[in-house]
Amino acid sequence: MSLAEKICLSAAFLFFMTGLLTGIWKYRHMARSEDATSPVYVDIAHRSSLLYSFAALLLAAFSAHSVLADWVNTTAAVAALVFFAFAIGTYVIHGLLQDTDNQLRRPHRLGKRQLPSWVTGFFMLLLIVGEVGGALVLGAGAMLGIWKG
């Protein structure tokens, strides 16, 4: 098994466990709430963790079939997975702080602090490049591998 596959499967496990644990957190909020709801970012952290766990499995499958060099696959996998993890972490932080119901609403806030206006946009640009770029490299490598000759 390649390093990229090992990293993707490890991330899938961590994201899945995060999804299960944030599910408990979500349920506790729902059980205590008069309207049986949880804070927005507790719900988002729960759902995104589960979705990202399966996305990491997909990246592992792409890695397994990719004809690209191992270092390219590993770099692409890490790029995507790091930003998956950052996204989940951001949702958990907003869930803990209960500071917003829309992290992209201006002014951007983190707890009681207002973030500089460029921070969120710059992070989103990096996230897009990392997630889409990493998935594109692994997917293209896999397509080359399964459709060759």
PDB file of C-alpha atoms in Angstrom:
ATOM      1  CA  MET A   1       0.000   0.000   0.000  1.00  0.00           C
ATOM      2  CA  SER A   2       1.361   3.407  -0.959  1.00  0.00           C
ATOM      3  CA  LEU A   3       1.993   6.228   1.477  1.00  0.00           C
ATOM      4  CA  ALA A   4      -0.806   8.260  -0.138  1.00  0.00           C
ATOM      5  CA  GLU A   5      -3.277   5.414   0.448  1.00  0.00           C
ATOM      6  CA  LYS A   6      -2.175   5.031   4.076  1.00  0.00           C
ATOM      7  CA  ILE A   7      -2.569   8.759   4.691  1.00  0.00           C
ATOM      8  CA  CYS A   8      -5.994   8.837   3.029  1.00  0.00           C
ATOM      9  CA  LEU A   9      -7.266   5.832   5.002  1.00  0.00           C
ATOM     10  CA  SER A  10      -5.905   7.272   8.251  1.00  0.00           C
ATOM     11  CA  ALA A  11      -7.629  10.584   7.516  1.00  0.00           C
ATOM     12  CA  ALA A  12     -10.855   8.730   6.675  1.00  0.00           C
ATOM     13  CA  PHE A  13     -10.733   7.050  10.077  1.00  0.00           C
ATOM     14  CA  LEU A  14     -10.022  10.326  11.914  1.00  0.00           C
ATOM     15  CA  PHE A  15     -12.730  12.228  10.029  1.00  0.00           C
ATOM     16  CA  PHE A  16     -15.245   9.403  10.591  1.00  0.00           C
ATOM     17  CA  MET A  17     -14.528   9.295  14.323  1.00  0.00           C
ATOM     18  CA  THR A  18     -14.837  13.096  14.441  1.00  0.00           C
ATOM     19  CA  GLY A  19     -18.205  12.733  12.729  1.00  0.00           C
ATOM     20  CA  LEU A  20     -19.370  10.170  15.272  1.00  0.00           C
ATOM     21  CA  LEU A  21     -18.172  12.220  18.237  1.00  0.00           C
ATOM     22  CA  THR A  22     -19.633  15.474  16.914  1.00  0.00           C
ATOM     23  CA  GLY A  23     -22.849  13.505  16.410  1.00  0.00           C
ATOM     24  CA  ILE A  24     -22.941  12.927  20.173  1.00  0.00           C
ATOM     25  CA  TRP A  25     -22.297  16.644  20.706  1.00  0.00           C
ATOM     26  CA  LYS A  26     -25.091  17.497  18.261  1.00  0.00           C
ATOM     27  CA  TYR A  27     -27.501  15.083  19.961  1.00  0.00           C
ATOM     28  CA  ARG A  28     -26.743  16.561  23.408  1.00  0.00           C
ATOM     29  CA  HIS A  29     -27.649  20.026  22.110  1.00  0.00           C
ATOM     30  CA  MET A  30     -30.797  18.692  20.478  1.00  0.00           C
ATOM     31  CA  ALA A  31     -31.868  16.847  23.610  1.00  0.00           C
ATOM     32  CA  ARG A  32     -31.512  20.011  25.716  1.00  0.00           C
ATOM     33  CA  SER A  33     -33.036  22.423  23.205  1.00  0.00           C
ATOM     34  CA  GLU A  34     -36.710  23.390  23.354  1.00  0.00           C
ATOM     35  CA  ASP A  35     -36.926  23.164  19.565  1.00  0.00           C
ATOM     36  CA  ALA A  36     -34.712  20.041  19.316  1.00  0.00           C
ATOM     37  CA  THR A  37     -31.979  21.777  17.343  1.00  0.00           C
ATOM     38  CA  SER A  38     -28.246  22.197  17.678  1.00  0.00           C
ATOM     39  CA  PRO A  39     -26.128  25.249  16.897  1.00  0.00           C
ATOM     40  CA  VAL A  40     -25.531  25.608  13.153  1.00  0.00           C
ATOM     41  CA  TYR A  41     -21.806  24.897  13.242  1.00  0.00           C
ATOM     42  CA  VAL A  42     -22.196  21.891  15.548  1.00  0.00           C
ATOM     43  CA  ASP A  43     -24.467  20.418  12.873  1.00  0.00           C
ATOM     44  CA  ILE A  44     -22.084  21.420  10.073  1.00  0.00           C
ATOM     45  CA  ALA A  45     -19.085  19.932  11.921  1.00  0.00           C
ATOM     46  CA  HIS A  46     -20.960  16.649  12.332  1.00  0.00           C
ATOM     47  CA  ARG A  47     -22.138  16.364   8.738  1.00  0.00           C
ATOM     48  CA  SER A  48     -18.944  17.604   7.109  1.00  0.00           C
ATOM     49  CA  SER A  49     -16.796  15.196   9.134  1.00  0.00           C
ATOM     50  CA  LEU A  50     -18.838  12.262   7.897  1.00  0.00           C
ATOM     51  CA  LEU A  51     -18.788  13.505   4.302  1.00  0.00           C
ATOM     52  CA  TYR A  52     -15.060  14.204   4.374  1.00  0.00           C
ATOM     53  CA  SER A  53     -14.412  10.701   5.722  1.00  0.00           C
ATOM     54  CA  PHE A  54     -15.941   9.228   2.588  1.00  0.00           C
ATOM     55  CA  ALA A  55     -14.156  11.791   0.405  1.00  0.00           C
ATOM     56  CA  ALA A  56     -10.890  10.590   1.957  1.00  0.00           C
ATOM     57  CA  LEU A  57     -11.801   7.003   1.001  1.00  0.00           C
ATOM     58  CA  LEU A  58     -12.397   8.171  -2.557  1.00  0.00           C
ATOM     59  CA  LEU A  59      -8.973   9.830  -2.591  1.00  0.00           C
ATOM     60  CA  ALA A  60      -7.490   6.548  -1.299  1.00  0.00           C
ATOM     61  CA  ALA A  61      -9.098   4.703  -4.202  1.00  0.00           C
ATOM     62  CA  PHE A  62      -7.765   7.272  -6.662  1.00  0.00           C
ATOM     63  CA  SER A  63      -4.323   6.934  -5.077  1.00  0.00           C
ATOM     64  CA  ALA A  64      -4.431   3.165  -5.441  1.00  0.00           C
ATOM     65  CA  HIS A  65      -5.058   3.396  -9.184  1.00  0.00           C
ATOM     66  CA  SER A  66      -2.945   6.440  -9.998  1.00  0.00           C
ATOM     67  CA  VAL A  67      -0.006   5.999 -12.366  1.00  0.00           C
ATOM     68  CA  LEU A  68       1.673   9.158 -11.111  1.00  0.00           C
ATOM     69  CA  ALA A  69       4.812   9.079  -8.978  1.00  0.00           C
ATOM     70  CA  ASP A  70       4.264   8.216  -5.316  1.00  0.00           C
ATOM     71  CA  TRP A  71       5.535  11.631  -4.185  1.00  0.00           C
ATOM     72  CA  VAL A  72       3.022  13.351  -6.498  1.00  0.00           C
ATOM     73  CA  ASN A  73       0.138  11.244  -5.172  1.00  0.00           C
ATOM     74  CA  THR A  74       1.213  11.788  -1.572  1.00  0.00           C
ATOM     75  CA  THR A  75       1.567  15.541  -2.043  1.00  0.00           C
ATOM     76  CA  ALA A  76      -1.833  15.762  -3.740  1.00  0.00           C
ATOM     77  CA  ALA A  77      -3.493  13.656  -1.038  1.00  0.00           C
ATOM     78  CA  VAL A  78      -1.971  15.691   1.786  1.00  0.00           C
ATOM     79  CA  ALA A  79      -2.974  18.962   0.105  1.00  0.00           C
ATOM     80  CA  ALA A  80      -6.623  17.934  -0.094  1.00  0.00           C
ATOM     81  CA  LEU A  81      -6.764  16.236   3.309  1.00  0.00           C
ATOM     82  CA  VAL A  82      -5.127  19.110   5.191  1.00  0.00           C
ATOM     83  CA  PHE A  83      -7.792  21.469   3.926  1.00  0.00           C
ATOM     84  CA  PHE A  84     -10.552  18.958   4.716  1.00  0.00           C
ATOM     85  CA  ALA A  85      -9.166  18.895   8.262  1.00  0.00           C
ATOM     86  CA  PHE A  86      -8.896  22.710   8.439  1.00  0.00           C
ATOM     87  CA  ALA A  87     -12.509  23.022   7.316  1.00  0.00           C
ATOM     88  CA  ILE A  88     -13.712  20.572   9.975  1.00  0.00           C
ATOM     89  CA  GLY A  89     -11.572  22.310  12.597  1.00  0.00           C
ATOM     90  CA  THR A  90     -13.052  25.678  11.686  1.00  0.00           C
ATOM     91  CA  TYR A  91     -16.572  24.286  12.005  1.00  0.00           C
ATOM     92  CA  VAL A  92     -15.765  22.776  15.407  1.00  0.00           C
ATOM     93  CA  ILE A  93     -14.303  26.078  16.624  1.00  0.00           C
ATOM     94  CA  HIS A  94     -17.378  28.019  15.501  1.00  0.00           C
ATOM     95  CA  GLY A  95     -19.546  25.325  17.106  1.00  0.00           C
ATOM     96  CA  LEU A  96     -17.696  25.654  20.403  1.00  0.00           C
ATOM     97  CA  LEU A  97     -17.688  29.454  20.352  1.00  0.00           C
ATOM     98  CA  GLN A  98     -21.219  29.726  18.929  1.00  0.00           C
ATOM     99  CA  ASP A  99     -20.041  32.990  17.424  1.00  0.00           C
ATOM    100  CA  THR A 100     -21.793  32.833  14.052  1.00  0.00           C
ATOM    101  CA  ASP A 101     -24.319  30.990  11.968  1.00  0.00           C
ATOM    102  CA  ASN A 102     -22.466  31.932   8.761  1.00  0.00           C
ATOM    103  CA  GLN A 103     -18.679  32.134   8.820  1.00  0.00           C
ATOM    104  CA  LEU A 104     -18.630  33.956   5.475  1.00  0.00           C
ATOM    105  CA  ARG A 105     -20.848  36.813   6.672  1.00  0.00           C
ATOM    106  CA  ARG A 106     -18.992  40.103   6.945  1.00  0.00           C
ATOM    107  CA  PRO A 107     -17.429  41.188   9.138  1.00  0.00           C
ATOM    108  CA  HIS A 108     -15.712  37.824   9.613  1.00  0.00           C
ATOM    109  CA  ARG A 109     -15.550  36.862  13.273  1.00  0.00           C
ATOM    110  CA  LEU A 110     -13.722  34.352  15.390  1.00  0.00           C
ATOM    111  CA  GLY A 111     -15.156  34.445  18.849  1.00  0.00           C
ATOM    112  CA  LYS A 112     -15.316  38.082  19.911  1.00  0.00           C
ATOM    113  CA  ARG A 113     -12.535  39.092  17.513  1.00  0.00           C
ATOM    114  CA  GLN A 114     -13.088  40.522  14.074  1.00  0.00           C
ATOM    115  CA  LEU A 115     -10.728  39.030  11.496  1.00  0.00           C
ATOM    116  CA  PRO A 116      -8.982  41.195   8.911  1.00  0.00           C
ATOM    117  CA  SER A 117     -11.131  41.336   5.778  1.00  0.00           C
ATOM    118  CA  TRP A 118      -8.579  39.483   3.620  1.00  0.00           C
ATOM    119  CA  VAL A 119      -8.099  36.441   5.892  1.00  0.00           C
ATOM    120  CA  THR A 120     -11.248  34.486   5.035  1.00  0.00           C
ATOM    121  CA  GLY A 121     -11.003  35.133   1.291  1.00  0.00           C
ATOM    122  CA  PHE A 122      -7.336  34.139   1.221  1.00  0.00           C
ATOM    123  CA  PHE A 123      -8.033  30.977   3.226  1.00  0.00           C
ATOM    124  CA  MET A 124     -10.902  30.072   0.889  1.00  0.00           C
ATOM    125  CA  LEU A 125      -8.642  30.520  -2.141  1.00  0.00           C
ATOM    126  CA  LEU A 126      -6.003  28.241  -0.596  1.00  0.00           C
ATOM    127  CA  LEU A 127      -8.715  25.729   0.331  1.00  0.00           C
ATOM    128  CA  ILE A 128     -10.027  25.651  -3.241  1.00  0.00           C
ATOM    129  CA  VAL A 129      -6.539  25.169  -4.686  1.00  0.00           C
ATOM    130  CA  GLY A 130      -5.655  22.471  -2.133  1.00  0.00           C
ATOM    131  CA  GLU A 131      -8.884  20.496  -2.246  1.00  0.00           C
ATOM    132  CA  VAL A 132      -9.689  20.773  -5.942  1.00  0.00           C
ATOM    133  CA  GLY A 133      -6.049  20.587  -7.028  1.00  0.00           C
ATOM    134  CA  GLY A 134      -5.275  17.573  -4.861  1.00  0.00           C
ATOM    135  CA  ALA A 135      -8.402  15.716  -5.944  1.00  0.00           C
ATOM    136  CA  LEU A 136      -7.794  16.622  -9.601  1.00  0.00           C
ATOM    137  CA  VAL A 137      -4.224  15.289  -9.538  1.00  0.00           C
ATOM    138  CA  LEU A 138      -5.240  12.019  -7.854  1.00  0.00           C
ATOM    139  CA  GLY A 139      -8.322  11.603 -10.043  1.00  0.00           C
ATOM    140  CA  ALA A 140      -6.388  12.312 -13.239  1.00  0.00           C
ATOM    141  CA  GLY A 141      -3.681   9.856 -12.202  1.00  0.00           C
ATOM    142  CA  ALA A 142      -6.339   7.223 -11.548  1.00  0.00           C
ATOM    143  CA  MET A 143      -8.113   7.878 -14.859  1.00  0.00           C
ATOM    144  CA  LEU A 144      -4.807   7.490 -16.688  1.00  0.00           C
ATOM    145  CA  GLY A 145      -4.244   4.244 -14.814  1.00  0.00           C
ATOM    146  CA  ILE A 146      -7.623   2.647 -15.428  1.00  0.00           C
ATOM    147  CA  TRP A 147      -8.123   3.757 -19.040  1.00  0.00           C
ATOM    148  CA  LYS A 148      -4.630   3.155 -20.427  1.00  0.00           C
ATOM    149  CA  GLY A 149      -3.940   0.601 -23.101  1.00  0.00           C
TER     150      GLY A 149
END
